[in-house]
mmCIF file of C-alpha atoms in Angstrom:
data_model
loop_
_atom_site.group_PDB
_atom_site.id
_atom_site.type_symbol
_atom_site.label_atom_id
_atom_site.label_comp_id
_atom_site.label_asym_id
_atom_site.label_seq_id
_atom_site.Cartn_x
_atom_site.Cartn_y
_atom_site.Cartn_z
ATOM 1 C CA GLU M 91 0.551 15.974 -0.767
ATOM 2 C CA THR M 92 0.779 12.794 0.868
ATOM 3 C CA GLY M 93 0.650 9.258 -1.658
ATOM 4 C CA VAL M 94 1.411 8.871 -5.124
ATOM 5 C CA THR M 95 0.725 12.166 -7.113
ATOM 6 C CA GLN M 96 -0.088 11.893 -11.291
ATOM 7 C CA THR M 97 0.561 14.969 -13.796
ATOM 8 C CA PRO M 98 -1.236 15.645 -15.993
ATOM 9 C CA ARG M 99 -4.371 14.508 -14.769
ATOM 10 C CA HIS M 100 -5.695 14.791 -18.564
ATOM 11 C CA LEU M 101 -3.531 14.619 -21.649
ATOM 12 C CA VAL M 102 -4.899 14.837 -25.387
ATOM 13 C CA MET M 103 -2.090 14.516 -28.124
ATOM 14 C CA GLY M 104 -1.883 13.333 -31.954
ATOM 15 C CA MET M 105 -0.542 10.877 -33.025
ATOM 16 C CA THR M 106 3.452 12.861 -33.897
ATOM 17 C CA ASN M 107 3.650 14.048 -30.758
ATOM 18 C CA LYS M 108 5.711 13.970 -27.868
ATOM 19 C CA LYS M 109 4.882 13.922 -24.217
ATOM 20 C CA SER M 110 4.887 12.910 -21.162
ATOM 21 C CA LEU M 111 3.681 11.924 -18.392
ATOM 22 C CA LYS M 112 4.544 11.965 -14.698
ATOM 23 C CA CYS M 113 4.348 9.776 -10.763
ATOM 24 C CA GLU M 114 5.765 11.654 -7.915
ATOM 25 C CA GLN M 115 5.506 8.980 -4.535
ATOM 26 C CA HIS M 116 5.666 10.936 -1.266
ATOM 27 C CA LEU M 117 5.931 7.047 0.858
ATOM 28 C CA GLY M 118 10.040 6.183 1.048
ATOM 29 C CA HIS M 119 9.352 3.597 -1.030
ATOM 30 C CA ASN M 120 11.134 1.618 -2.994
ATOM 31 C CA ALA M 121 9.361 0.368 -5.811
ATOM 32 C CA MET M 122 6.840 1.981 -8.974
ATOM 33 C CA TYR M 123 5.158 0.856 -10.827
ATOM 34 C CA TRP M 124 2.988 1.465 -14.343
ATOM 35 C CA TYR M 125 0.082 0.130 -15.597
ATOM 36 C CA LYS M 126 -1.909 0.752 -18.426
ATOM 37 C CA GLN M 127 -6.203 -0.038 -18.184
ATOM 38 C CA SER M 128 -8.053 0.260 -21.021
ATOM 39 C CA ALA M 129 -12.117 1.066 -21.497
ATOM 40 C CA LYS M 130 -13.760 -2.344 -20.069
ATOM 41 C CA LYS M 131 -10.309 -3.844 -19.500
ATOM 42 C CA PRO M 132 -8.817 -4.899 -16.778
ATOM 43 C CA LEU M 133 -5.314 -3.611 -15.450
ATOM 44 C CA GLU M 134 -2.159 -4.750 -17.902
ATOM 45 C CA LEU M 135 1.378 -4.028 -16.081
ATOM 46 C CA MET M 136 3.465 -2.140 -18.556
ATOM 47 C CA PHE M 137 7.415 -1.498 -16.546
ATOM 48 C CA VAL M 138 8.208 -2.019 -12.753
ATOM 49 C CA TYR M 139 11.613 -0.793 -11.875
ATOM 50 C CA SER M 140 12.987 -1.500 -8.470
ATOM 51 C CA LEU M 141 16.144 1.401 -6.412
ATOM 52 C CA GLU M 142 15.810 2.628 -9.785
ATOM 53 C CA GLU M 143 16.353 -0.029 -11.889
ATOM 54 C CA ARG M 144 13.597 -1.457 -14.392
ATOM 55 C CA VAL M 145 13.271 -5.381 -13.271
ATOM 56 C CA GLU M 146 10.462 -5.731 -15.800
ATOM 57 C CA ASN M 147 9.012 -4.874 -19.919
ATOM 58 C CA ASN M 148 6.530 -6.443 -19.734
ATOM 59 C CA SER M 149 6.146 -6.414 -23.837
ATOM 60 C CA VAL M 150 5.440 -2.842 -24.525
ATOM 61 C CA PRO M 151 6.226 -1.423 -27.571
ATOM 62 C CA SER M 152 9.500 1.515 -28.215
ATOM 63 C CA ARG M 153 7.049 4.396 -28.543
ATOM 64 C CA PHE M 154 6.685 3.968 -24.732
ATOM 65 C CA SER M 155 9.473 5.452 -23.448
ATOM 66 C CA PRO M 156 9.977 5.083 -19.450
ATOM 67 C CA GLU M 157 12.596 6.681 -17.250
ATOM 68 C CA CYS M 158 13.044 6.365 -13.373
ATOM 69 C CA PRO M 159 15.475 9.304 -12.239
ATOM 70 C CA ASN M 160 15.248 8.192 -8.787
ATOM 71 C CA SER M 161 12.710 6.028 -5.767
ATOM 72 C CA SER M 162 10.384 9.295 -6.197
ATOM 73 C CA HIS M 163 10.002 10.303 -9.706
ATOM 74 C CA LEU M 164 8.629 7.995 -12.656
ATOM 75 C CA PHE M 165 8.035 9.371 -16.033
ATOM 76 C CA LEU M 166 6.120 7.935 -18.595
ATOM 77 C CA HIS M 167 7.960 9.279 -22.169
ATOM 78 C CA LEU M 168 5.250 8.958 -25.540
ATOM 79 C CA HIS M 169 6.212 9.613 -28.385
ATOM 80 C CA THR M 170 3.878 8.203 -32.272
ATOM 81 C CA LEU M 171 1.316 7.070 -29.945
ATOM 82 C CA GLN M 172 -1.896 5.260 -32.169
ATOM 83 C CA PRO M 173 -5.141 5.907 -31.187
ATOM 84 C CA GLU M 174 -5.208 2.379 -29.344
ATOM 85 C CA ASP M 175 -2.992 3.532 -26.876
ATOM 86 C CA SER M 176 -6.228 5.796 -25.769
ATOM 87 C CA ALA M 177 -6.414 4.425 -21.385
ATOM 88 C CA LEU M 178 -6.234 5.184 -18.398
ATOM 89 C CA TYR M 179 -2.521 5.018 -17.143
ATOM 90 C CA LEU M 180 -1.630 3.680 -14.023
ATOM 91 C CA CYS M 181 1.550 4.877 -11.876
ATOM 92 C CA ALA M 182 2.224 2.821 -8.186
ATOM 93 C CA SER M 183 4.555 2.705 -5.445
ATOM 94 C CA SER M 184 5.090 -0.220 -2.913
ATOM 95 C CA GLN M 185 7.816 -0.671 -0.212
ATOM 96 C CA ASP M 186 9.149 -4.159 -0.495
ATOM 97 C CA PRO M 187 11.627 -4.080 -3.633
ATOM 98 C CA THR M 188 10.985 -7.916 -4.049
ATOM 99 C CA GLY M 189 7.446 -7.618 -4.283
ATOM 100 C CA GLY M 190 4.363 -10.245 -3.672
ATOM 101 C CA VAL M 191 0.966 -9.965 -3.752
ATOM 102 C CA SER M 192 1.773 -9.386 0.119
ATOM 103 C CA ASP M 193 3.139 -5.799 -1.170
ATOM 104 C CA THR M 194 0.334 -3.970 -0.996
ATOM 105 C CA GLN M 195 1.531 -1.803 -3.721
ATOM 106 C CA TYR M 196 -0.431 2.716 -4.074
ATOM 107 C CA PHE M 197 -1.830 4.456 -6.683
ATOM 108 C CA GLY M 198 -1.871 7.203 -8.034
ATOM 109 C CA PRO M 199 -5.430 8.942 -9.568
ATOM 110 C CA GLY M 200 -3.612 8.093 -13.477
ATOM 111 C CA THR M 201 -3.908 9.754 -16.469
ATOM 112 C CA ARG M 202 -6.367 9.971 -19.124
ATOM 113 C CA LEU M 203 -4.922 9.795 -22.548
ATOM 114 C CA THR M 204 -6.446 10.126 -25.545
ATOM 115 C CA VAL M 205 -4.423 10.377 -28.310
ATOM 116 C CA LEU M 206 -6.075 11.537 -31.780
ATOM 117 C CA LEU P 235 -0.668 -15.985 -9.709
ATOM 118 C CA ALA P 236 -3.609 -18.402 -8.636
ATOM 119 C CA LYS P 237 -6.131 -17.754 -10.823
ATOM 120 C CA THR P 238 -9.523 -15.694 -10.126
ATOM 121 C CA THR P 239 -13.321 -16.507 -9.932
ATOM 122 C CA GLN P 240 -15.420 -13.117 -8.780
ATOM 123 C CA PRO P 241 -19.599 -12.190 -9.989
ATOM 124 C CA ILE P 242 -19.190 -9.625 -12.794
ATOM 125 C CA SER P 243 -21.783 -7.483 -10.820
ATOM 126 C CA MET P 244 -24.038 -7.054 -7.970
ATOM 127 C CA ASP P 245 -26.649 -5.079 -7.380
ATOM 128 C CA SER P 246 -27.447 -3.454 -2.997
ATOM 129 C CA TYR P 247 -29.077 -1.272 -1.904
ATOM 130 C CA GLU P 248 -27.603 1.338 0.662
ATOM 131 C CA GLY P 249 -27.767 0.463 4.250
ATOM 132 C CA GLN P 250 -27.293 -3.618 3.111
ATOM 133 C CA GLU P 251 -23.856 -5.704 3.889
ATOM 134 C CA VAL P 252 -22.613 -7.225 0.508
ATOM 135 C CA ASN P 253 -20.711 -9.962 0.607
ATOM 136 C CA ILE P 254 -18.723 -10.182 -2.925
ATOM 137 C CA THR P 255 -16.668 -14.472 -3.175
ATOM 138 C CA CYS P 256 -13.795 -15.624 -5.103
ATOM 139 C CA SER P 257 -13.016 -18.543 -6.018
ATOM 140 C CA HIS P 258 -9.042 -19.449 -6.558
ATOM 141 C CA ASN P 259 -9.017 -23.180 -6.141
ATOM 142 C CA ASN P 260 -5.517 -23.763 -7.379
ATOM 143 C CA ILE P 261 -4.342 -20.677 -4.380
ATOM 144 C CA ALA P 262 -0.252 -22.413 -2.961
ATOM 145 C CA THR P 263 1.033 -22.301 0.366
ATOM 146 C CA ASN P 264 2.369 -19.420 0.447
ATOM 147 C CA ASP P 265 -0.497 -17.129 -0.716
ATOM 148 C CA TYR P 266 -1.942 -14.671 0.461
ATOM 149 C CA ILE P 267 -5.446 -12.455 -0.870
ATOM 150 C CA THR P 268 -6.275 -9.401 -1.752
ATOM 151 C CA TRP P 269 -8.495 -7.027 -2.361
ATOM 152 C CA TYR P 270 -8.879 -3.814 -3.887
ATOM 153 C CA GLN P 271 -11.221 -1.124 -4.868
ATOM 154 C CA GLN P 272 -11.560 1.224 -7.852
ATOM 155 C CA PHE P 273 -13.606 4.020 -8.574
ATOM 156 C CA PRO P 274 -13.687 5.468 -12.078
ATOM 157 C CA SER P 275 -11.013 7.410 -13.293
ATOM 158 C CA GLN P 276 -9.485 6.631 -10.303
ATOM 159 C CA GLY P 277 -6.217 3.787 -9.694
ATOM 160 C CA PRO P 278 -6.904 0.671 -7.606
ATOM 161 C CA ARG P 279 -6.827 1.290 -3.132
ATOM 162 C CA PHE P 280 -6.244 -1.377 -1.098
ATOM 163 C CA ILE P 281 -8.782 -2.784 0.765
ATOM 164 C CA ILE P 282 -7.253 -5.729 3.141
ATOM 165 C CA GLN P 283 -5.777 -8.515 2.683
ATOM 166 C CA GLY P 284 -5.449 -12.286 4.822
ATOM 167 C CA TYR P 285 -3.387 -15.016 4.047
ATOM 168 C CA LYS P 286 -6.743 -16.863 6.388
ATOM 169 C CA THR P 287 -9.376 -16.991 8.471
ATOM 170 C CA LYS P 288 -10.670 -13.574 9.608
ATOM 171 C CA VAL P 289 -9.506 -10.620 9.170
ATOM 172 C CA THR P 290 -11.228 -7.004 10.036
ATOM 173 C CA ASN P 291 -10.199 -3.285 9.629
ATOM 174 C CA GLU P 292 -12.143 -0.329 9.521
ATOM 175 C CA VAL P 293 -13.436 -0.683 6.142
ATOM 176 C CA ALA P 294 -13.969 -4.431 5.254
ATOM 177 C CA SER P 295 -13.959 -7.728 6.944
ATOM 178 C CA LEU P 296 -12.586 -10.954 4.922
ATOM 179 C CA PHE P 297 -13.824 -14.689 5.306
ATOM 180 C CA ILE P 298 -11.590 -16.957 4.512
ATOM 181 C CA PRO P 299 -12.239 -20.481 5.236
ATOM 182 C CA ALA P 300 -10.382 -23.863 6.276
ATOM 183 C CA ASP P 301 -8.831 -25.051 2.612
ATOM 184 C CA ARG P 302 -9.058 -21.381 0.956
ATOM 185 C CA LYS P 303 -10.000 -22.420 -1.692
ATOM 186 C CA SER P 304 -12.575 -19.197 -2.028
ATOM 187 C CA SER P 305 -12.982 -15.687 0.608
ATOM 188 C CA THR P 306 -15.796 -13.412 1.127
ATOM 189 C CA LEU P 307 -15.296 -9.664 0.589
ATOM 190 C CA SER P 308 -17.165 -8.406 3.091
ATOM 191 C CA LEU P 309 -18.357 -4.470 3.162
ATOM 192 C CA PRO P 310 -20.845 -3.714 6.091
ATOM 193 C CA ARG P 311 -23.610 -1.400 5.515
ATOM 194 C CA VAL P 312 -22.526 0.162 2.754
ATOM 195 C CA SER P 313 -23.054 3.879 0.599
ATOM 196 C CA LEU P 314 -23.511 5.074 -2.553
ATOM 197 C CA SER P 315 -20.225 5.705 -2.226
ATOM 198 C CA ASP P 316 -18.869 2.381 -2.403
ATOM 199 C CA THR P 317 -20.195 1.662 -5.456
ATOM 200 C CA ALA P 318 -16.838 0.812 -7.380
ATOM 201 C CA VAL P 319 -15.462 -2.191 -8.991
ATOM 202 C CA TYR P 320 -13.811 -4.476 -6.374
ATOM 203 C CA TYR P 321 -10.879 -6.797 -7.599
ATOM 204 C CA CYS P 322 -9.590 -10.189 -5.590
ATOM 205 C CA LEU P 323 -5.986 -10.931 -6.420
ATOM 206 C CA VAL P 324 -4.103 -14.224 -5.489
ATOM 207 C CA GLY P 325 -0.707 -14.459 -4.698
ATOM 208 C CA GLY P 326 3.117 -15.314 -3.060
ATOM 209 C CA ASP P 327 5.906 -12.750 -2.241
ATOM 210 C CA THR P 328 7.276 -15.638 -5.275
ATOM 211 C CA GLY P 329 9.730 -12.481 -6.276
ATOM 212 C CA ARG P 330 6.674 -11.691 -8.890
ATOM 213 C CA ARG P 331 6.526 -7.633 -8.536
ATOM 214 C CA ALA P 332 3.193 -6.420 -9.986
ATOM 215 C CA LEU P 333 -0.351 -7.442 -9.094
ATOM 216 C CA THR P 334 -2.084 -9.294 -12.098
ATOM 217 C CA PHE P 335 -5.286 -8.077 -12.169
ATOM 218 C CA GLY P 336 -8.916 -9.757 -13.450
ATOM 219 C CA SER P 337 -12.260 -8.186 -13.894
ATOM 220 C CA GLY P 338 -13.210 -7.179 -11.111
ATOM 221 C CA THR P 339 -16.510 -6.837 -9.904
ATOM 222 C CA ARG P 340 -19.095 -4.258 -10.147
ATOM 223 C CA LEU P 341 -20.815 -3.615 -7.199
ATOM 224 C CA GLN P 342 -23.437 -0.772 -7.832
ATOM 225 C CA VAL P 343 -25.645 0.535 -4.550
ATOM 226 C CA GLN P 344 -28.764 1.727 -5.492
ATOM 227 C CA PRO P 345 -30.074 4.720 -2.871
#
């Protein structure tokens, strides 16, 4: 596979469930990101990992827990979510760990999450 | 990151050239201008990036005037598959890693 892949593509869960989203990048990049996109709203940054170290946490509730075991994999662990957490969750990666807009980010297809 | 202003939506027909302008009056000296494209239920895709004058690739052209307070993404001969949301981002290599997306421009291409 090439690029950035995400699984599952669709997920429906109850508020008491625990689930995990997975992201894998095949580009040899050093930084990985989680974004959230709610209906008709701009993308919102959630977390940034650079060289497997979390370097940004954009005031995300603790019911979202990221994990980056190596530079190619990124997980988002979900527990006791709320219906307003329903959204498209996007993973991205980039080459340069110092980041910046000049550093192109490559996005995965996203996971469409519905919380009942 | 510098604030950007884009039209909310645009309509076009197949085969036409589409120009989407983005205003960024507060652009800083070391800021780049980057455009992304997003289809429904997919992640954004990098289209083009520039600093000044004109940049062209196989997908689009980016025109940046000398004062750099605006930029124009030009899509030649659009097709139905170009229907998407286009985002203009402005920023530099300041160490902030994440991208700040605005609302973008929703382009609808009609047959």
